[in-house]
Every structure is written in structure tokens, then in C-alpha cells.
Coordinates of C-alpha atoms and ligand atoms in Angstrom, one line a residue:
M81 CA 122.8 183.7 266.2
A82 CA 119.0 183.7 267.4
H83 CA 116.6 181.3 267.1
I84 CA 113.6 181.9 264.9
A85 CA 110.3 180.5 264.1
F86 CA 108.6 181.1 261.0
I87 CA 105.4 180.0 260.1
G88 CA 104.1 180.9 256.4
L89 CA 106.8 180.1 253.4
G90 CA 104.4 181.6 250.5
N91 CA 105.8 183.8 247.5
M92 CA 107.2 186.7 250.3
G93 CA 108.2 184.2 253.4
G94 CA 109.9 181.4 251.4
P95 CA 112.7 184.3 250.3
M96 CA 112.2 185.9 253.9
A97 CA 113.2 182.9 255.5
A98 CA 116.2 182.0 253.8
N99 CA 117.6 185.6 254.1
L100 CA 117.4 184.8 257.8
V101 CA 119.2 181.4 257.3
K102 CA 122.2 183.2 255.5
A103 CA 122.3 185.8 258.1
G104 CA 123.1 182.9 260.5
H105 CA 120.6 182.3 262.0
T106 CA 118.9 179.0 262.9
V107 CA 115.3 179.5 261.9
I108 CA 112.3 176.1 262.0
A109 CA 109.8 176.5 260.0
F110 CA 106.6 175.9 258.7
D111 CA 103.6 176.1 255.9
L112 CA 100.5 174.4 255.4
V113 CA 101.3 173.3 252.0
E114 CA 104.3 170.2 251.4
A115 CA 106.0 171.9 248.8
S116 CA 106.7 175.3 250.4
R117 CA 108.5 173.4 253.4
H118 CA 110.4 172.0 250.7
Q119 CA 112.0 174.8 249.5
A120 CA 112.5 176.2 252.9
K121 CA 114.0 173.5 253.4
A122 CA 116.5 173.3 250.2
D123 CA 117.1 177.1 251.6
G124 CA 118.7 175.4 254.4
A125 CA 115.9 176.0 257.4
G126 CA 114.7 173.4 259.4
I127 CA 111.4 171.8 259.4
A128 CA 108.8 171.7 262.0
D129 CA 105.6 169.3 261.7
S130 CA 103.6 172.3 263.1
A131 CA 103.3 175.6 263.6
A132 CA 102.8 174.9 267.6
A133 CA 106.7 172.4 267.3
A134 CA 108.3 175.1 265.0
V135 CA 108.3 178.1 268.1
R136 CA 109.3 175.7 270.9
D137 CA 112.2 177.4 272.3
A138 CA 112.6 180.3 269.3
E139 CA 113.1 183.3 270.9
T140 CA 111.2 185.3 267.6
V141 CA 108.6 184.0 265.6
I142 CA 107.9 185.3 262.5
T143 CA 104.6 184.8 261.3
M144 CA 103.5 186.0 256.9
L145 CA 100.5 184.6 256.7
P146 CA 97.1 185.6 254.0
A147 CA 94.7 187.4 255.9
G148 CA 93.5 188.4 260.1
K149 CA 91.7 185.1 260.1
H150 CA 95.0 182.9 259.5
V151 CA 97.1 185.9 262.0
I152 CA 94.5 184.6 264.7
S153 CA 93.9 181.2 264.2
V154 CA 98.2 180.5 264.1
W155 CA 98.6 183.0 267.0
T156 CA 95.8 181.7 269.2
D157 CA 98.1 178.2 268.5
V158 CA 101.8 179.2 268.9
I159 CA 101.9 181.4 271.9
P160 CA 100.8 179.3 274.1
A161 CA 103.7 177.4 273.2
M162 CA 106.0 180.2 273.3
T163 CA 108.3 180.7 276.0
K164 CA 107.6 184.0 278.2
G165 CA 109.3 187.0 276.8
A166 CA 109.5 185.8 273.4
L167 CA 109.1 188.2 271.0
I168 CA 106.4 187.4 268.1
I169 CA 106.5 189.8 264.7
D170 CA 103.7 189.7 262.6
C171 CA 104.9 190.7 258.7
S172 CA 101.6 189.9 257.2
T173 CA 99.2 192.5 255.6
I174 CA 96.3 192.5 257.7
D175 CA 93.1 194.5 259.4
V176 CA 93.9 196.8 262.0
E177 CA 91.3 195.1 264.2
S178 CA 93.2 192.0 264.0
S179 CA 96.1 192.9 264.6
K180 CA 95.5 194.7 268.1
Q181 CA 93.6 191.5 268.7
A182 CA 96.1 189.2 268.3
H183 CA 98.7 191.6 270.3
E184 CA 96.7 191.5 273.2
L185 CA 96.9 187.5 273.1
A186 CA 100.5 187.9 273.0
A187 CA 100.1 190.1 276.1
E188 CA 98.0 187.9 277.9
H189 CA 100.9 185.4 277.4
G190 CA 103.8 187.0 278.7
V191 CA 105.4 187.8 274.6
R192 CA 105.9 191.0 273.3
S193 CA 104.8 191.4 270.1
V194 CA 105.3 193.7 266.5
D195 CA 103.2 193.9 263.3
A196 CA 105.4 194.7 260.6
P197 CA 103.8 195.1 257.6
V198 CA 106.2 195.5 254.5
S199 CA 106.3 197.0 250.7
G200 CA 108.3 195.6 248.5
G201 CA 106.9 192.7 247.4
T202 CA 108.4 189.8 246.0
G203 CA 111.6 191.4 244.8
G204 CA 112.6 193.1 248.0
A205 CA 111.3 189.8 250.2
K206 CA 114.1 187.9 248.2
G207 CA 116.6 190.4 247.6
A208 CA 116.1 191.7 251.2
T209 CA 115.9 195.2 250.7
L210 CA 111.6 195.0 252.1
T211 CA 110.4 198.6 254.0
F212 CA 109.3 197.2 257.7
M213 CA 105.9 199.3 259.1
C214 CA 106.1 198.4 263.1
G215 CA 104.2 198.4 265.5
G216 CA 103.7 197.9 269.1
D217 CA 105.8 199.5 272.4
D218 CA 109.5 200.5 272.0
K219 CA 110.9 196.8 273.9
A220 CA 109.3 195.2 271.3
F221 CA 109.9 196.8 268.9
A222 CA 114.6 197.5 269.8
A223 CA 114.1 193.3 269.9
A224 CA 112.5 192.9 266.5
K225 CA 114.6 195.9 264.4
P226 CA 117.8 193.4 264.3
V227 CA 116.1 190.6 263.1
L228 CA 114.0 193.0 260.6
E229 CA 117.4 194.4 259.2
K230 CA 118.2 190.9 257.9
M231 CA 115.0 191.3 255.7
G232 CA 114.5 194.5 254.7
K233 CA 116.5 197.8 254.3
K234 CA 113.9 200.4 256.1
I235 CA 112.5 199.2 259.8
V236 CA 109.9 202.2 261.2
H237 CA 108.7 202.5 264.5
C238 CA 105.0 203.5 262.6
G239 CA 103.8 203.8 267.1
G240 CA 101.9 201.3 269.4
A241 CA 100.3 197.9 268.5
G242 CA 98.9 198.1 264.4
A243 CA 100.5 201.3 263.8
G244 CA 102.0 199.0 260.9
Q245 CA 99.3 198.0 259.7
A246 CA 97.8 201.5 259.7
T247 CA 100.5 202.7 258.0
K248 CA 100.3 200.6 255.7
I249 CA 96.6 201.0 254.4
C250 CA 97.5 204.5 254.4
N251 CA 99.9 204.5 252.0
N252 CA 99.1 202.0 249.5
M253 CA 95.9 204.2 249.4
I254 CA 97.7 207.2 248.8
L255 CA 99.6 204.7 245.9
A256 CA 96.5 203.4 244.7
V257 CA 94.9 206.9 244.2
S258 CA 98.0 208.1 242.6
M259 CA 98.9 205.0 240.6
I260 CA 94.9 206.3 238.6
A261 CA 95.6 209.7 238.9
V262 CA 98.9 209.1 236.6
C263 CA 97.6 206.8 234.1
E264 CA 94.1 209.3 233.6
G265 CA 97.4 212.3 233.1
F266 CA 98.8 210.0 230.4
S267 CA 95.1 208.8 228.8
L268 CA 94.2 212.4 228.2
A269 CA 97.9 213.2 227.0
E270 CA 97.5 210.3 224.3
K271 CA 94.1 211.7 223.4
L272 CA 95.4 215.3 222.8
G273 CA 98.4 213.6 220.5
L274 CA 101.4 214.1 223.8
S275 CA 103.6 211.6 223.6
H276 CA 104.6 209.8 226.5
Q277 CA 108.1 210.8 226.9
A278 CA 106.8 214.6 226.7
L279 CA 104.4 214.0 230.2
F280 CA 106.6 211.9 231.1
D281 CA 110.1 215.1 231.0
V282 CA 107.7 217.5 232.4
A283 CA 105.4 215.8 234.8
S284 CA 108.5 213.5 236.7
T285 CA 110.5 217.1 237.1
S286 CA 106.9 219.2 238.2
S287 CA 104.2 218.9 240.5
G288 CA 102.9 216.5 238.4
Q289 CA 105.9 214.3 240.5
C290 CA 105.0 211.1 242.2
W291 CA 106.1 208.0 243.0
A292 CA 103.3 206.1 240.8
L293 CA 104.9 208.3 237.5
T294 CA 108.6 208.4 238.5
N295 CA 109.6 205.0 239.6
Y296 CA 106.8 203.3 238.3
C297 CA 105.4 205.0 235.3
P298 CA 102.2 202.7 233.8
V299 CA 102.9 203.5 230.1
P300 CA 105.8 202.1 228.5
G301 CA 109.5 203.6 228.1
P302 CA 110.0 206.6 230.1
V303 CA 111.1 203.7 233.4
P304 CA 112.8 201.0 232.0
T305 CA 112.6 198.9 234.8
S306 CA 108.6 199.6 235.1
P307 CA 105.9 196.4 234.9
A308 CA 104.7 198.7 231.8
N309 CA 107.5 197.8 229.6
N310 CA 107.0 193.6 230.5
D311 CA 103.2 193.0 229.5
Y312 CA 102.6 194.1 233.2
K313 CA 104.2 191.2 235.0
P314 CA 104.1 191.3 238.8
G315 CA 105.5 193.4 240.7
F316 CA 102.5 194.0 243.1
A317 CA 99.6 191.9 241.8
A318 CA 96.5 194.4 241.4
A319 CA 94.1 191.4 243.7
L320 CA 96.5 192.4 246.4
M321 CA 95.7 196.2 245.7
V322 CA 91.7 195.1 246.2
K323 CA 92.5 193.3 249.1
D324 CA 94.9 196.6 250.9
L325 CA 91.9 199.0 249.4
T326 CA 89.4 197.2 251.2
L327 CA 91.5 197.0 254.8
A328 CA 91.4 200.8 254.2
Q329 CA 88.1 201.3 253.3
D330 CA 86.9 199.2 256.1
A331 CA 89.5 201.1 258.3
A332 CA 88.0 204.1 257.0
N333 CA 84.5 203.2 257.8
A334 CA 85.0 201.7 261.5
A335 CA 87.5 204.9 262.5
G336 CA 84.9 207.7 260.6
A337 CA 87.7 208.8 257.8
A338 CA 86.1 210.1 254.9
T339 CA 88.0 208.8 251.9
P340 CA 86.1 208.9 248.6
L341 CA 89.2 208.6 246.8
G342 CA 89.8 206.0 247.9
K343 CA 86.8 204.6 247.5
H344 CA 86.5 205.1 244.2
A345 CA 90.0 203.9 243.4
Q346 CA 88.6 200.6 245.3
E347 CA 85.6 200.2 242.9
I348 CA 87.7 200.6 240.1
Y349 CA 90.3 198.1 240.8
K350 CA 87.5 195.9 241.8
A351 CA 85.9 196.0 238.1
F352 CA 89.6 195.5 236.9
D353 CA 90.3 192.7 238.8
A354 CA 86.8 190.4 238.0
A355 CA 87.7 191.8 234.7
G356 CA 90.2 188.8 235.5
N357 CA 93.0 190.8 235.8
G358 CA 93.4 190.2 239.2
G359 CA 97.5 188.7 238.7
V360 CA 97.9 191.7 236.2
D361 CA 100.5 194.0 237.8
F362 CA 98.5 196.9 239.4
S363 CA 99.7 199.2 237.1
G364 CA 98.5 197.8 234.9
I365 CA 95.4 199.5 235.6
M366 CA 96.5 201.8 232.6
R367 CA 94.8 199.8 230.0
H368 CA 91.6 199.8 232.3
V369 CA 91.7 203.6 232.5
R370 CA 92.1 203.7 228.8
G371 CA 89.5 201.7 228.6
L372 CA 86.9 203.5 230.4
A373 CA 86.8 206.2 227.3
A374 CA 85.0 204.2 225.3
K375 CA 82.2 203.3 227.6
Q376 CA 81.5 207.1 228.0
Ligands
NAD643 P1 101.0 183.5 250.0 O1 99.8 183.0 249.7 O2 102.3 182.9 248.2 O3 101.6 182.9 251.3 C1 101.0 182.6 252.7 C2 101.6 181.6 252.9 O4 100.9 180.8 254.1 C3 101.2 180.0 252.2 O5 102.0 179.1 251.9 C4 99.7 179.2 253.1 O6 100.0 178.1 252.8 C5 100.6 179.7 254.5 N1 99.6 179.6 255.2 C6 98.2 179.5 255.2 N2 97.8 178.9 256.3 C7 99.0 178.6 257.4 C8 98.4 177.9 258.6 N3 97.3 177.9 259.4 N4 100.2 177.7 258.9 C9 101.3 177.9 258.2 N5 101.1 178.0 256.7 C10 100.0 178.7 256.6 O7 101.2 184.9 249.7 P2 102.1 186.0 249.9 O8 102.0 186.4 248.3 O9 103.8 185.3 250.6 O10 101.4 187.4 251.1 C11 102.0 187.3 252.3 C12 101.2 188.2 252.9 O11 102.0 189.2 252.8 C13 100.2 188.8 252.9 O12 99.2 189.0 253.9 C14 100.4 189.8 251.5 O13 99.2 190.5 251.7 C15 101.2 190.8 252.3 N6 102.2 191.1 250.9 C16 102.5 190.6 250.2 C17 102.7 191.4 249.1 C18 103.2 190.4 247.3 O14 103.6 191.4 246.7 N7 103.5 189.6 247.2 C19 103.5 192.1 249.4 C20 103.3 193.0 250.3 C21 102.9 192.9 251.3

């Protein structure tokens, strides 16, 4: 079993590190927050005094941090302390440019690297059912896959450096736009006197079918496991959707791609977040869409 260093033990990283311990790996963990370090210790990880101390002798290093600036700062700190030929994997969701920069830092020191952002949220992190979208060369991906398999159920190699991040933001832009479209469908249906179930029964088996409707229905009833049945408790918080849509818009602007619906979705989610709903599940945008009718 491998010696793995895990840096960033928050809502996602904490349970992911615990799953590596459960799988029999030796995990040395670090986070700036003391409570997170205590939890990791209770889960069976060894605790280091710093990120650089955690990575010493590790065959694989994993980071799960808030944003690109944190990843660049931690990778700059830890890579010189890593063994040449070792592997570093970043599972955070960050901008494509920072991700490419992080890969370059690793290459300069003879360290292999993979960007591997996830989908599946905190439930997937706890249950080891995450999907990993990976960017990096074939050898680095082959080394990362068996480690990622202990934390997830689907591991996809999307291309070279930064391709995992690119895939993640494209997917989440599609998700945000399709969720708003489903909410508009239900909002119109309500005004036309249709029941939620009637629209669901037809749209879920017709051309309106999509994941936001069939797996994550934003009105209570048709899909009992969706957050709409639990007062829109996340789930996937709206503030994180704003983050991903902003990364998508930044990437679209830098690459010269036209994404007008992605831009509009970003504006709608930003307004929802600014109204104090950042902690609400992103499917709670149903309430916002209903509210728009009153403002017309
Ligand atoms: P979080 O804020 O709960 O955890 C981040 C952790 O990183 C914190 O514990 C923080 O103390 C630690 N940290 C920050 N700087 C550090 C440093 N220099 N050294 C050591 N530790 C440091 O965030 P999260 O919800 O776990 O999300 C992590 C990443 O995963 C984010 O990029 C997020 O966008 C992405 N993500 C989150 C979800 C979700 O549902 N929470 C889903 C998919 C992707």
C-alpha cells in the first residue's frame, strides 16, 4: 500500500482522506485548521506540522483546496520537498490557467502531475463514489488511477495538463443552464395549472429529459431523493455553482468562446447568491425563477 500525503481536509478532502485510510494506505495529512487535523487523526491519518513536512517520502501527494491561488501556493511550497518521480494530484476545482501553471511547477522538479477535479459533492466524497475528471500525461494518469479509485467510482482521462479542469467547468455550465431551463418549465407549468407530476412524467421520458430533471428534480415530489424534498439543503451549494460558472466565463473569455446562456446562468446564480442563498442547494434556483414572474 502507498504512502500518501493529503493537504486540505475540508468538507471534501476530510472524507476523501478517510477513504484512503480505509483502503489501507498510509496517509499523512495537513490542513491549516486545527479541527480538521483532529478529525483526520480520528479517521486514522498521521498528522504533519506543515504541508512540506507531510509530503516528505510520500509516493503520492493530493491537494483539495479552495481556489487556484491556494493550489499554486501549496504546490510551490511542497514540490521542492517531494521525491523526484513522485506524483502530485490536485482534486480542487480551479481555473484552467492556474492548473497548467501548477503542472509546469511539477515538471520543473521532475514530479509527475495530474489535475483531477471531482463531481459528486460531499455525499460522493463520503461514499467514495466521486467522478474524477483527469488531465495529465498517460504515465501520470496511470499512476493516479488506482489511488483515485479508492475515492471514486468513475475515473476519466480527459487529456493533457488542465483538461480535467476544462471538462469540469464545461459540465457544470451545462448543468446550470439545464437546471434553470427545468425550473422555467415547472414555473410555466404551475402558471398553466399543470401538476408537477404530469410535466415530470412526460418530460422525463421525452425530449425535455436531462439529469437536472430526472435525478435532481427542482420541485418536491417526483424524485424523492432530490434536495427539493428537503427544503433545498445541499447537495451542491449555490455559491459553489457561482464559483464554477465564473471559472467557465473566465475560460470562455480567455479562449474566445461564445457562451451567452452560460453568462446568463452566471448572472442568475449570482443574484440568487447575493440574496443570501449561497448555502442553499443550486436547485433552489426554482424559488428565484418563480420570483422573477413577480418582477416582470
Ligand atoms: P473547504 O473550504 O471545506 O476545504 C478547503 C480546505 O483547504 C479547508 O479546510 C482549508 O483550511 C484548507 N486550506 C486552505 N489553504 C490551505 C493551505 N495553504 N494549507 C493547508 N490547507 C489549506 O472546501 P471543500 O468543500 O472541501 O472544497 C474543496 C474543493 O473542492 C474546492 O475547490 C471546491 O470548489 C471543490 N468541490 C467542492 C464540492 C462540494 O460539494 N463541497 C464539490 C465538487 C468540488
